[in-house]
CSV table of C-alpha atoms (C1' of nucleotides) in Angstrom, one decimal:
chain,number,residue,atom,x,y,z
A,1,MET,CA,-0.2,-0.1,0.0
A,2,ILE,CA,1.8,3.2,-1.4
A,3,ALA,CA,0.2,6.4,0.0
A,4,ARG,CA,-0.9,9.2,-2.3
A,5,HIS,CA,1.5,11.5,-1.3
A,6,ASP,CA,3.8,11.3,1.5
A,7,THR,CA,3.6,13.1,4.4
A,8,LYS,CA,5.5,16.1,4.0
A,9,THR,CA,3.6,17.1,0.5
A,10,ARG,CA,0.6,16.2,2.3
A,11,ILE,CA,0.9,18.6,4.6
A,12,LEU,CA,2.0,21.3,2.2
A,13,ASP,CA,-1.8,20.2,0.1
A,14,ALA,CA,-3.1,21.1,2.8
A,15,ALA,CA,-1.4,24.4,4.6
A,16,GLU,CA,-1.6,25.6,1.1
A,17,LYS,CA,-5.7,24.9,0.7
A,18,LEU,CA,-6.5,25.9,4.7
A,19,PHE,CA,-3.8,29.3,4.5
A,20,GLY,CA,-5.9,30.2,1.1
A,21,GLU,CA,-9.1,30.2,3.4
A,22,LYS,CA,-8.2,31.0,7.2
A,23,GLY,CA,-4.9,33.2,6.3
A,24,PHE,CA,-2.2,32.6,8.0
A,25,ASP,CA,-3.1,33.5,12.2
A,26,GLY,CA,-6.4,31.8,11.2
A,27,THR,CA,-5.1,28.4,10.8
A,28,SER,CA,-3.4,26.4,13.2
A,29,LEU,CA,-1.3,23.3,13.0
A,30,ARG,CA,-3.7,21.0,14.4
A,31,ASP,CA,-6.0,22.1,11.3
A,32,ILE,CA,-3.6,21.4,9.1
A,33,THR,CA,-2.9,18.1,10.4
A,34,ARG,CA,-6.1,17.5,10.6
A,35,GLU,CA,-6.9,17.8,7.4
A,36,ALA,CA,-3.4,16.2,5.9
A,37,ASP,CA,-4.6,13.0,8.1
A,38,VAL,CA,-0.8,13.5,9.8
A,39,ASN,CA,0.5,13.4,13.2
A,40,LEU,CA,0.4,17.1,14.7
A,41,ALA,CA,4.1,16.5,15.6
A,42,ALA,CA,4.8,15.1,12.1
A,43,VAL,CA,4.7,19.4,11.1
A,44,ASN,CA,7.7,20.3,14.0
A,45,TYR,CA,9.4,16.9,11.7
A,46,HIS,CA,9.3,17.8,8.1
A,47,PHE,CA,9.9,21.7,9.0
A,48,GLN,CA,11.0,23.1,12.5
A,49,SER,CA,7.9,26.0,12.9
A,50,LYS,CA,4.6,26.9,11.8
A,51,GLU,CA,6.8,29.9,10.2
A,52,SER,CA,9.2,28.0,8.2
A,53,LEU,CA,6.1,25.6,7.1
A,54,ILE,CA,4.5,29.2,5.8
A,55,GLU,CA,7.9,29.7,3.7
A,56,ALA,CA,7.6,26.3,2.6
A,57,VAL,CA,4.5,26.5,1.0
A,58,ILE,CA,4.5,29.9,-0.5
A,59,LEU,CA,7.7,28.9,-2.1
A,60,ARG,CA,6.4,26.3,-3.4
A,61,SER,CA,3.8,28.0,-5.0
A,62,ALA,CA,5.2,31.4,-6.2
A,63,GLY,CA,8.0,30.4,-7.6
A,64,PRO,CA,7.0,29.2,-10.9
A,65,VAL,CA,4.5,32.3,-11.6
A,66,ASN,CA,7.5,34.5,-10.7
A,67,ASP,CA,9.4,32.1,-13.1
A,68,ARG,CA,7.0,32.2,-15.8
A,69,ARG,CA,6.6,36.5,-15.4
A,70,LEU,CA,10.3,36.2,-16.0
A,71,ALA,CA,10.6,34.3,-18.9
A,72,MET,CA,7.3,36.2,-20.7
A,73,LEU,CA,9.3,39.3,-20.3
A,74,GLU,CA,12.5,37.8,-22.1
A,75,ALA,CA,10.9,36.5,-24.6
A,76,ALA,CA,8.9,39.9,-25.4
A,77,GLY,CA,12.7,40.7,-26.6
A,78,PRO,CA,13.9,43.8,-25.7
A,79,LYS,CA,11.8,45.8,-28.3
A,80,ALA,CA,9.1,45.2,-26.5
A,81,THR,CA,5.4,47.4,-26.5
A,82,VAL,CA,3.8,48.4,-23.0
A,83,GLU,CA,1.7,45.7,-23.9
A,84,GLN,CA,3.5,43.1,-23.9
A,85,ILE,CA,5.7,44.1,-21.0
A,86,VAL,CA,2.2,44.5,-18.9
A,87,GLU,CA,1.3,41.2,-20.1
A,88,ALA,CA,4.2,39.3,-18.4
A,89,PHE,CA,4.1,41.2,-15.4
A,90,VAL,CA,0.1,40.5,-14.3
A,91,GLY,CA,-0.5,37.7,-16.9
A,92,PRO,CA,0.9,34.7,-14.7
A,93,VAL,CA,-0.1,35.6,-11.6
A,94,LEU,CA,-4.0,35.6,-12.8
A,95,GLU,CA,-3.4,32.7,-15.3
A,96,TYR,CA,-3.2,31.7,-11.4
A,97,ASP,CA,-6.6,32.5,-10.5
A,98,PHE,CA,-8.8,30.0,-9.9
A,99,GLN,CA,-6.5,27.5,-9.0
A,100,PRO,CA,-6.1,25.5,-6.0
A,101,MET,CA,-3.2,28.1,-4.8
A,102,ALA,CA,-5.1,31.1,-5.9
A,103,PRO,CA,-6.7,31.3,-2.4
A,104,LEU,CA,-3.1,31.1,-1.5
A,105,MET,CA,-1.6,33.9,-3.4
A,106,ALA,CA,-4.3,36.4,-2.4
A,107,ARG,CA,-3.5,36.0,1.3
A,108,VAL,CA,0.3,36.4,0.8
A,109,LEU,CA,-0.4,39.5,-1.2
A,110,SER,CA,-2.1,41.0,1.7
A,111,SER,CA,-0.3,39.8,4.2
A,112,PRO,CA,2.7,42.8,4.9
A,113,GLU,CA,4.5,41.1,7.3
A,114,VAL,CA,5.0,37.8,4.7
A,115,MET,CA,5.3,39.4,2.2
A,116,GLN,CA,8.6,41.5,3.6
A,117,ARG,CA,9.8,38.3,5.0
A,118,VAL,CA,9.6,35.6,2.4
A,119,PHE,CA,9.7,37.7,-0.6
A,120,LYS,CA,12.3,40.7,0.3
A,121,GLN,CA,14.9,40.4,-2.4
A,122,HIS,CA,13.0,38.5,-4.7
A,123,ILE,CA,10.3,41.5,-5.3
A,124,GLU,CA,13.4,43.6,-5.4
A,125,THR,CA,14.9,42.1,-8.7
A,126,LEU,CA,11.6,41.2,-11.0
A,127,SER,CA,10.6,44.7,-10.2
A,128,ARG,CA,14.0,46.1,-11.6
A,129,ARG,CA,13.4,43.7,-14.5
A,130,PHE,CA,10.2,45.6,-15.1
A,131,ALA,CA,11.4,48.6,-14.3
A,132,ASP,CA,13.6,48.3,-17.1
A,133,ALA,CA,11.6,47.5,-19.8
A,134,ILE,CA,9.4,50.4,-19.2
A,135,ALA,CA,12.1,52.1,-19.6
A,136,GLU,CA,13.1,50.9,-22.5
A,137,ALA,CA,9.3,51.2,-23.8
A,138,VAL,CA,8.6,54.3,-22.2
A,139,PRO,CA,11.7,56.3,-21.4
A,140,GLU,CA,10.2,59.7,-21.5
A,141,LEU,CA,9.1,58.3,-17.8
A,142,SER,CA,11.3,59.6,-15.1
A,143,PRO,CA,12.7,57.2,-13.0
A,144,SER,CA,10.5,57.6,-9.6
A,145,GLU,CA,6.8,58.5,-12.2
A,146,ARG,CA,8.3,55.0,-14.0
A,147,MET,CA,8.7,53.5,-10.6
A,148,TRP,CA,5.6,54.3,-9.7
A,149,ARG,CA,3.6,53.2,-12.6
A,150,LEU,CA,4.4,50.0,-12.3
A,151,HIS,CA,3.6,50.1,-8.0
A,152,PHE,CA,0.3,51.2,-9.6
A,153,THR,CA,0.2,48.1,-11.7
A,154,ALA,CA,1.3,45.5,-9.0
A,155,GLY,CA,-2.1,46.9,-7.0
A,156,ALA,CA,-4.4,46.7,-9.3
A,157,MET,CA,-3.4,43.2,-10.5
A,158,ALA,CA,-3.1,42.7,-6.5
A,159,HIS,CA,-6.7,43.6,-5.5
A,160,THR,CA,-8.2,41.4,-8.9
A,161,VAL,CA,-6.7,38.6,-7.0
A,162,THR,CA,-7.5,39.0,-3.7
A,163,ARG,CA,-11.3,40.5,-4.1
A,164,ALA,CA,-11.4,37.7,-6.7
A,165,PRO,CA,-14.1,36.1,-5.2
A,166,VAL,CA,-16.4,39.3,-4.7
A,167,MET,CA,-15.7,40.1,-7.7
A,168,ARG,CA,-17.4,36.3,-9.5
A,169,ASP,CA,-20.9,37.4,-7.1
A,170,LEU,CA,-20.8,40.8,-8.9
A,171,PHE,CA,-20.8,39.0,-12.2
A,172,GLY,CA,-23.4,36.7,-11.0
A,173,GLY,CA,-21.1,33.7,-12.3
A,174,ILE,CA,-17.8,31.3,-12.5
A,175,LEU,CA,-15.6,32.8,-14.6
A,176,ASP,CA,-14.6,30.4,-17.5
A,177,ILE,CA,-10.8,30.1,-19.2
A,178,LYS,CA,-12.4,32.7,-21.9
A,179,ASP,CA,-13.9,35.4,-19.3
A,180,ARG,CA,-9.9,35.1,-17.5
A,181,GLN,CA,-7.7,36.3,-20.9
A,182,GLN,CA,-10.6,38.9,-21.3
A,183,LEU,CA,-10.1,40.1,-17.8
A,184,ILE,CA,-6.2,40.4,-18.1
A,185,ALA,CA,-6.8,42.1,-21.6
A,186,ARG,CA,-8.4,44.9,-19.7
A,187,LEU,CA,-5.6,45.4,-16.7
A,188,VAL,CA,-2.9,45.1,-19.8
A,189,ARG,CA,-5.3,48.0,-21.7
A,190,PHE,CA,-6.0,50.1,-18.6
A,191,ALA,CA,-2.4,49.5,-17.4
A,192,ALA,CA,-0.7,50.3,-20.7
A,193,ALA,CA,-2.3,53.8,-20.7
A,194,GLY,CA,-2.1,54.9,-17.8
A,195,PHE,CA,2.0,53.4,-18.2
A,196,ARG,CA,1.5,56.5,-21.5
A,197,ALA,CA,-0.2,59.3,-19.7
A,198,PRO,CA,1.2,62.4,-20.2
A,199,GLY,CA,3.1,64.0,-17.5
A,200,GLY,CA,5.4,62.6,-14.9
A,201,TYR,CA,8.6,63.6,-16.4
B,1,MET,CA,-7.8,65.2,38.5
B,2,ILE,CA,-9.0,64.7,35.1
B,3,ALA,CA,-7.3,62.1,33.0
B,4,ARG,CA,-6.8,63.4,29.1
B,5,HIS,CA,-9.3,60.8,27.8
B,6,ASP,CA,-11.5,58.4,29.0
B,7,THR,CA,-10.6,54.9,29.2
B,8,LYS,CA,-13.3,54.4,26.4
B,9,THR,CA,-10.6,56.8,24.2
B,10,ARG,CA,-7.6,55.6,25.5
B,11,ILE,CA,-8.5,52.0,24.4
B,12,LEU,CA,-9.5,53.2,21.6
B,13,ASP,CA,-6.4,55.0,20.6
B,14,ALA,CA,-4.3,51.9,21.4
B,15,ALA,CA,-5.9,49.4,19.3
B,16,GLU,CA,-6.0,52.4,16.5
B,17,LYS,CA,-2.1,51.8,17.0
B,18,LEU,CA,-0.9,48.1,17.8
B,19,PHE,CA,-4.1,47.3,15.3
B,20,GLY,CA,-1.7,48.9,12.8
B,21,GLU,CA,1.3,48.0,14.0
B,22,LYS,CA,0.4,44.0,14.4
B,23,GLY,CA,-2.4,43.5,12.6
B,24,PHE,CA,-5.8,42.6,14.4
B,25,ASP,CA,-4.8,39.1,15.3
B,26,GLY,CA,-1.3,40.1,16.0
B,27,THR,CA,-2.6,42.4,19.0
B,28,SER,CA,-4.0,40.7,22.4
B,29,LEU,CA,-6.1,43.1,24.5
B,30,ARG,CA,-3.3,42.5,27.0
B,31,ASP,CA,-1.2,44.6,24.4
B,32,ILE,CA,-3.9,46.6,24.1
B,33,THR,CA,-4.6,47.2,27.6
B,34,ARG,CA,-1.0,47.6,28.7
B,35,GLU,CA,-0.8,50.2,26.2
B,36,ALA,CA,-3.6,52.3,26.9
B,37,ASP,CA,-2.3,52.3,30.5
B,38,VAL,CA,-6.1,50.5,31.4
B,39,ASN,CA,-6.9,47.3,32.9
B,40,LEU,CA,-7.6,44.4,31.3
B,41,ALA,CA,-11.6,43.6,31.8
B,42,ALA,CA,-12.3,47.6,30.9
B,43,VAL,CA,-11.9,46.1,27.7
B,44,ASN,CA,-15.2,43.9,27.3
B,45,TYR,CA,-16.9,46.4,29.4
B,46,HIS,CA,-17.0,49.0,27.3
B,47,PHE,CA,-16.7,47.0,24.2
B,48,GLN,CA,-18.4,43.3,23.7
B,49,SER,CA,-15.7,41.7,23.0
B,50,LYS,CA,-12.4,42.0,20.5
B,51,GLU,CA,-14.4,42.0,17.2
B,52,SER,CA,-16.5,44.5,18.4
B,53,LEU,CA,-13.7,46.3,19.5
B,54,ILE,CA,-12.6,45.9,15.9
B,55,GLU,CA,-15.0,47.2,14.2
B,56,ALA,CA,-15.1,50.4,17.0
B,57,VAL,CA,-11.7,51.1,16.2
B,58,ILE,CA,-12.3,50.7,12.1
B,59,LEU,CA,-15.8,52.7,12.0
B,60,ARG,CA,-14.3,55.4,13.9
B,61,SER,CA,-11.3,56.0,11.5
B,62,ALA,CA,-12.7,55.0,8.5
B,63,GLY,CA,-16.4,56.4,8.4
B,64,PRO,CA,-14.8,60.4,8.2
B,65,VAL,CA,-12.1,59.4,5.4
B,66,ASN,CA,-16.1,58.2,3.2
B,67,ASP,CA,-17.3,61.0,3.8
B,68,ARG,CA,-14.9,63.1,2.9
B,69,ARG,CA,-14.6,61.1,-0.7
B,70,LEU,CA,-18.4,61.7,-0.6
B,71,ALA,CA,-18.7,65.4,-0.5
B,72,MET,CA,-15.6,65.9,-2.7
B,73,LEU,CA,-17.3,64.0,-5.7
B,74,GLU,CA,-20.6,66.1,-4.8
B,75,ALA,CA,-19.0,68.9,-5.2
B,76,ALA,CA,-17.3,67.8,-8.6
B,77,GLY,CA,-20.5,68.8,-10.0
B,78,PRO,CA,-22.7,66.6,-12.3
B,79,LYS,CA,-19.9,67.6,-14.9
B,80,ALA,CA,-16.7,66.1,-13.5
B,81,THR,CA,-14.1,65.5,-15.4
B,82,VAL,CA,-12.4,62.0,-15.2
B,83,GLU,CA,-9.6,63.7,-13.2
B,84,GLN,CA,-12.0,65.2,-10.6
B,85,ILE,CA,-13.5,62.1,-9.8
B,86,VAL,CA,-10.7,59.8,-9.6
B,87,GLU,CA,-9.6,62.2,-6.6
B,88,ALA,CA,-12.1,62.6,-4.8
B,89,PHE,CA,-12.4,58.4,-5.3
B,90,VAL,CA,-8.7,58.6,-3.7
B,91,GLY,CA,-7.3,61.7,-2.9
B,92,PRO,CA,-9.0,61.5,0.8
B,93,VAL,CA,-7.9,58.4,1.2
B,94,LEU,CA,-4.2,58.9,0.9
B,95,GLU,CA,-4.2,61.8,2.2
B,96,TYR,CA,-4.8,60.4,6.3
B,97,ASP,CA,-1.4,58.6,4.9
B,98,PHE,CA,1.0,59.8,7.0
B,99,GLN,CA,-1.3,60.2,10.2
B,100,PRO,CA,-2.3,58.4,13.0
B,101,MET,CA,-4.9,56.2,11.5
B,102,ALA,CA,-3.1,55.3,8.0
B,103,PRO,CA,-1.2,51.9,9.1
B,104,LEU,CA,-4.2,50.6,10.5
B,105,MET,CA,-6.3,51.6,7.5
B,106,ALA,CA,-3.5,49.3,5.5
B,107,ARG,CA,-4.3,46.8,7.9
B,108,VAL,CA,-8.0,46.8,6.9
B,109,LEU,CA,-7.5,46.7,3.5
B,110,SER,CA,-6.2,44.0,3.5
B,111,SER,CA,-7.7,41.6,5.6
B,112,PRO,CA,-10.8,40.1,3.6
B,113,GLU,CA,-12.9,38.7,6.9
B,114,VAL,CA,-12.3,42.5,8.6
B,115,MET,CA,-13.8,44.1,5.1
B,116,GLN,CA,-16.5,42.1,4.3
B,117,ARG,CA,-17.2,42.2,8.3
B,118,VAL,CA,-17.7,45.8,8.3
B,119,PHE,CA,-18.2,47.8,4.8
B,120,LYS,CA,-20.3,45.6,2.7
B,121,GLN,CA,-23.0,48.1,2.3
B,122,HIS,CA,-20.7,50.9,3.2
B,123,ILE,CA,-18.1,50.3,0.0
B,124,GLU,CA,-21.3,48.9,-2.2
B,125,THR,CA,-23.2,52.0,-2.5
B,126,LEU,CA,-19.6,53.9,-3.0
B,127,SER,CA,-18.7,52.4,-5.5
B,128,ARG,CA,-22.3,52.8,-7.2
B,129,ARG,CA,-22.2,56.4,-6.6
B,130,PHE,CA,-18.6,56.3,-8.2
B,131,ALA,CA,-19.5,54.0,-10.7
B,132,ASP,CA,-22.6,56.9,-12.1
B,133,ALA,CA,-20.2,60.1,-12.3
B,134,ILE,CA,-17.5,58.0,-14.1
B,135,ALA,CA,-20.6,56.5,-16.5
B,136,GLU,CA,-21.8,60.6,-17.0
B,137,ALA,CA,-17.3,61.8,-17.6
B,138,VAL,CA,-16.8,58.4,-20.2
B,139,PRO,CA,-19.8,57.9,-21.8
B,140,GLU,CA,-18.6,55.1,-24.1
B,141,LEU,CA,-17.4,52.2,-21.7
B,142,SER,CA,-19.2,49.3,-20.9
B,143,PRO,CA,-20.7,49.1,-17.9
B,144,SER,CA,-18.4,46.1,-17.3
B,145,GLU,CA,-15.6,47.5,-18.2
B,146,ARG,CA,-16.4,51.0,-16.1
B,147,MET,CA,-16.6,48.6,-13.2
B,148,TRP,CA,-13.2,47.2,-13.8
B,149,ARG,CA,-11.8,50.3,-14.1
B,150,LEU,CA,-12.6,51.4,-11.3
B,151,HIS,CA,-12.2,47.9,-9.4
B,152,PHE,CA,-8.1,48.8,-10.7
B,153,THR,CA,-7.9,51.9,-9.3
B,154,ALA,CA,-9.3,51.2,-6.0
B,155,GLY,CA,-6.7,48.7,-6.4
B,156,ALA,CA,-3.4,50.7,-6.8
B,157,MET,CA,-5.0,53.3,-4.1
B,158,ALA,CA,-4.8,50.3,-1.6
B,159,HIS,CA,-1.5,48.6,-2.6
B,160,THR,CA,-0.3,52.4,-2.1
B,161,VAL,CA,-1.7,53.1,1.4
B,162,THR,CA,-0.8,48.7,2.0
B,163,ARG,CA,2.5,49.0,0.9
B,164,ALA,CA,3.8,52.4,2.0
B,165,PRO,CA,6.1,51.0,4.9
B,166,VAL,CA,7.8,48.2,2.5
B,167,MET,CA,8.0,50.5,-0.2
B,168,ARG,CA,10.0,53.1,1.7
B,169,ASP,CA,12.4,50.2,2.5
B,170,LEU,CA,12.9,48.4,-0.4
B,171,PHE,CA,12.8,51.8,-2.7
B,172,GLY,CA,13.4,55.0,-0.7
B,173,GLY,CA,15.8,55.9,-2.4
B,174,ILE,CA,13.6,55.6,-5.9
B,175,LEU,CA,10.5,56.5,-4.5
B,176,ASP,CA,9.8,59.8,-2.5
B,177,ILE,CA,6.7,58.8,-0.5
B,178,LYS,CA,6.9,62.2,1.3
B,179,ASP,CA,5.5,64.7,-1.2
B,180,ARG,CA,1.4,63.2,-0.4
B,181,GLN,CA,0.3,65.8,-2.8
B,182,GLN,CA,2.7,64.4,-5.9
B,183,LEU,CA,2.1,61.4,-5.1
B,184,ILE,CA,-1.8,61.7,-5.9
B,185,ALA,CA,-1.1,63.7,-9.0
B,186,ARG,CA,0.5,60.8,-10.0
B,187,LEU,CA,-1.9,58.2,-9.5
B,188,VAL,CA,-4.5,60.5,-10.4
B,189,ARG,CA,-2.4,61.2,-13.8
B,190,PHE,CA,-2.0,57.7,-13.7
B,191,ALA,CA,-6.2,56.0,-13.4
B,192,ALA,CA,-7.5,59.1,-15.4
B,193,ALA,CA,-5.8,58.2,-18.5
B,194,GLY,CA,-6.6,54.2,-17.8
B,195,PHE,CA,-10.4,55.2,-17.8
B,196,ARG,CA,-9.9,57.1,-20.9
B,197,ALA,CA,-8.1,53.8,-22.9
B,198,PRO,CA,-9.2,52.8,-25.6
B,199,GLY,CA,-11.2,49.2,-26.0
B,200,GLY,CA,-13.5,47.6,-24.1
B,201,TYR,CA,-17.1,48.9,-25.0
C,1,DG,C1',-16.6,52.1,36.4
C,2,DT,C1',-12.3,49.8,37.7
C,3,DC,C1',-10.0,46.6,40.1
C,4,DT,C1',-8.2,41.6,41.1
C,5,DA,C1',-7.9,36.9,39.8
C,6,DT,C1',-9.4,33.0,37.2
C,7,DA,C1',-11.8,30.2,34.7
C,8,DA,C1',-11.6,27.8,30.3
C,9,DC,C1',-9.5,26.4,26.3
C,10,DG,C1',-6.3,26.9,22.2
C,11,DG,C1',-2.0,27.9,20.5
C,12,DG,C1',2.9,26.4,19.4
C,13,DA,C1',6.8,23.0,20.4
C,14,DT,C1',9.1,18.5,21.8
C,15,DA,C1',10.4,14.3,25.0
C,16,DG,C1',10.9,10.2,24.1
C,17,DA,C1',8.9,5.7,23.3
C,18,DC,C1',7.6,2.9,18.9
D,1,DG,C1',9.7,9.0,10.5
D,2,DT,C1',5.4,8.4,12.9
D,3,DC,C1',2.5,8.2,16.9
D,4,DT,C1',1.2,9.9,22.3
D,5,DA,C1',1.2,12.4,25.8
D,6,DT,C1',2.2,16.4,27.8
D,7,DC,C1',4.7,20.8,28.3
D,8,DC,C1',3.9,25.9,28.5
D,9,DC,C1',2.4,29.8,27.1
D,10,DG,C1',-0.8,33.3,26.0
D,11,DT,C1',-5.5,33.9,24.6
D,12,DT,C1',-11.0,35.6,25.2
D,13,DA,C1',-14.0,36.6,28.6
D,14,DT,C1',-15.9,36.4,32.9
D,15,DA,C1',-16.8,37.1,38.2
D,16,DG,C1',-17.2,39.2,42.0
D,17,DA,C1',-14.1,42.9,45.3
D,18,DC,C1',-14.5,47.6,45.7
DNA sequence: GTCTATAACGGGATAGAC
DNA sequence: GTCTATCCCGTTATAGAC
């Protein structure tokens, strides 16, 4: 008899689900081990602490997404348009909406402490890469204006992920893949126009 | 001998400060009563529970801000420009940045549970008022595109408030957070251009 | 209204058998 | 690697003196 997953993976899966549903503080190790059907002590054996578990869960989910963002940016080449850059920035994040990890990402995006702890240098390099690309596409922007507009775009994206359930209610149905692509197109239109707005030199 | 504030106000002040610093879950009633220099039992006497205290703190802070947003919208009149509408939407929120309540508002904006519990109908009516104004200023937008662009703007605004400390830390050299009026102008430029972006009819 | 004291509970973490 | 049992702490909330 071989279990579908080993204990460590079962813990990660359960934690990902519950952190997304109830937040990091709102989820106890007892909740997680019950959901994963493993022993309480297994968490502190495989991970050293709850804090380390949180980091492990986040990195397993967010790593591939950020890799994909950078890959799309590279694929667009050195002469990328603003639309291509924005799509590389927001597309991979929004595409993962409605996947199992989506609620977790929403939690991460809205938790200052966790963001700060886990992503400090990761976000720093990623922002710089995209800021450089924007500098090529919209050279007339001052460095700080460019950074702020990238920041506004990140906010619009994060807000869309974190408030997805509410928006789903507003539009009275479950969004399928087609709607997701349309949503990305909407955000790209909005943010690209924002980057091209006059002023802020 | 008359105390500067009564017990109830001291609790509210301390809670506002600590909730902003450490979050709602991260702040215990013991933390609050220690900071306020009142007895632990006073919280449950004046407020019935921690949850009620959270609501009271939020409403005391956020009420005036939302009132001001609606007042600015009305002051702009029926022929308001997109810039005026966006400024009414984001200005009062960002103006309160660096005031004592700012960290608290950031916490509220990044807690789905609290947002849902405290603001459900409040936000609904406010969104509708601003969506109507946008419909006047940019009539060619479809209702759903209009809603999404307002949502993106709210995200950019929320992200700016919630990430202000982190941004200061990460990009303190590039981003000048000090000038609030300039920051509002930047966001107004960005979002107004986004609302005027072609497509999405 | 405000205090002290404590109840009742759940949390993270760990020791030690297997 | 996995289990049971437990420690120790902090939490919200309340009872009852003043």
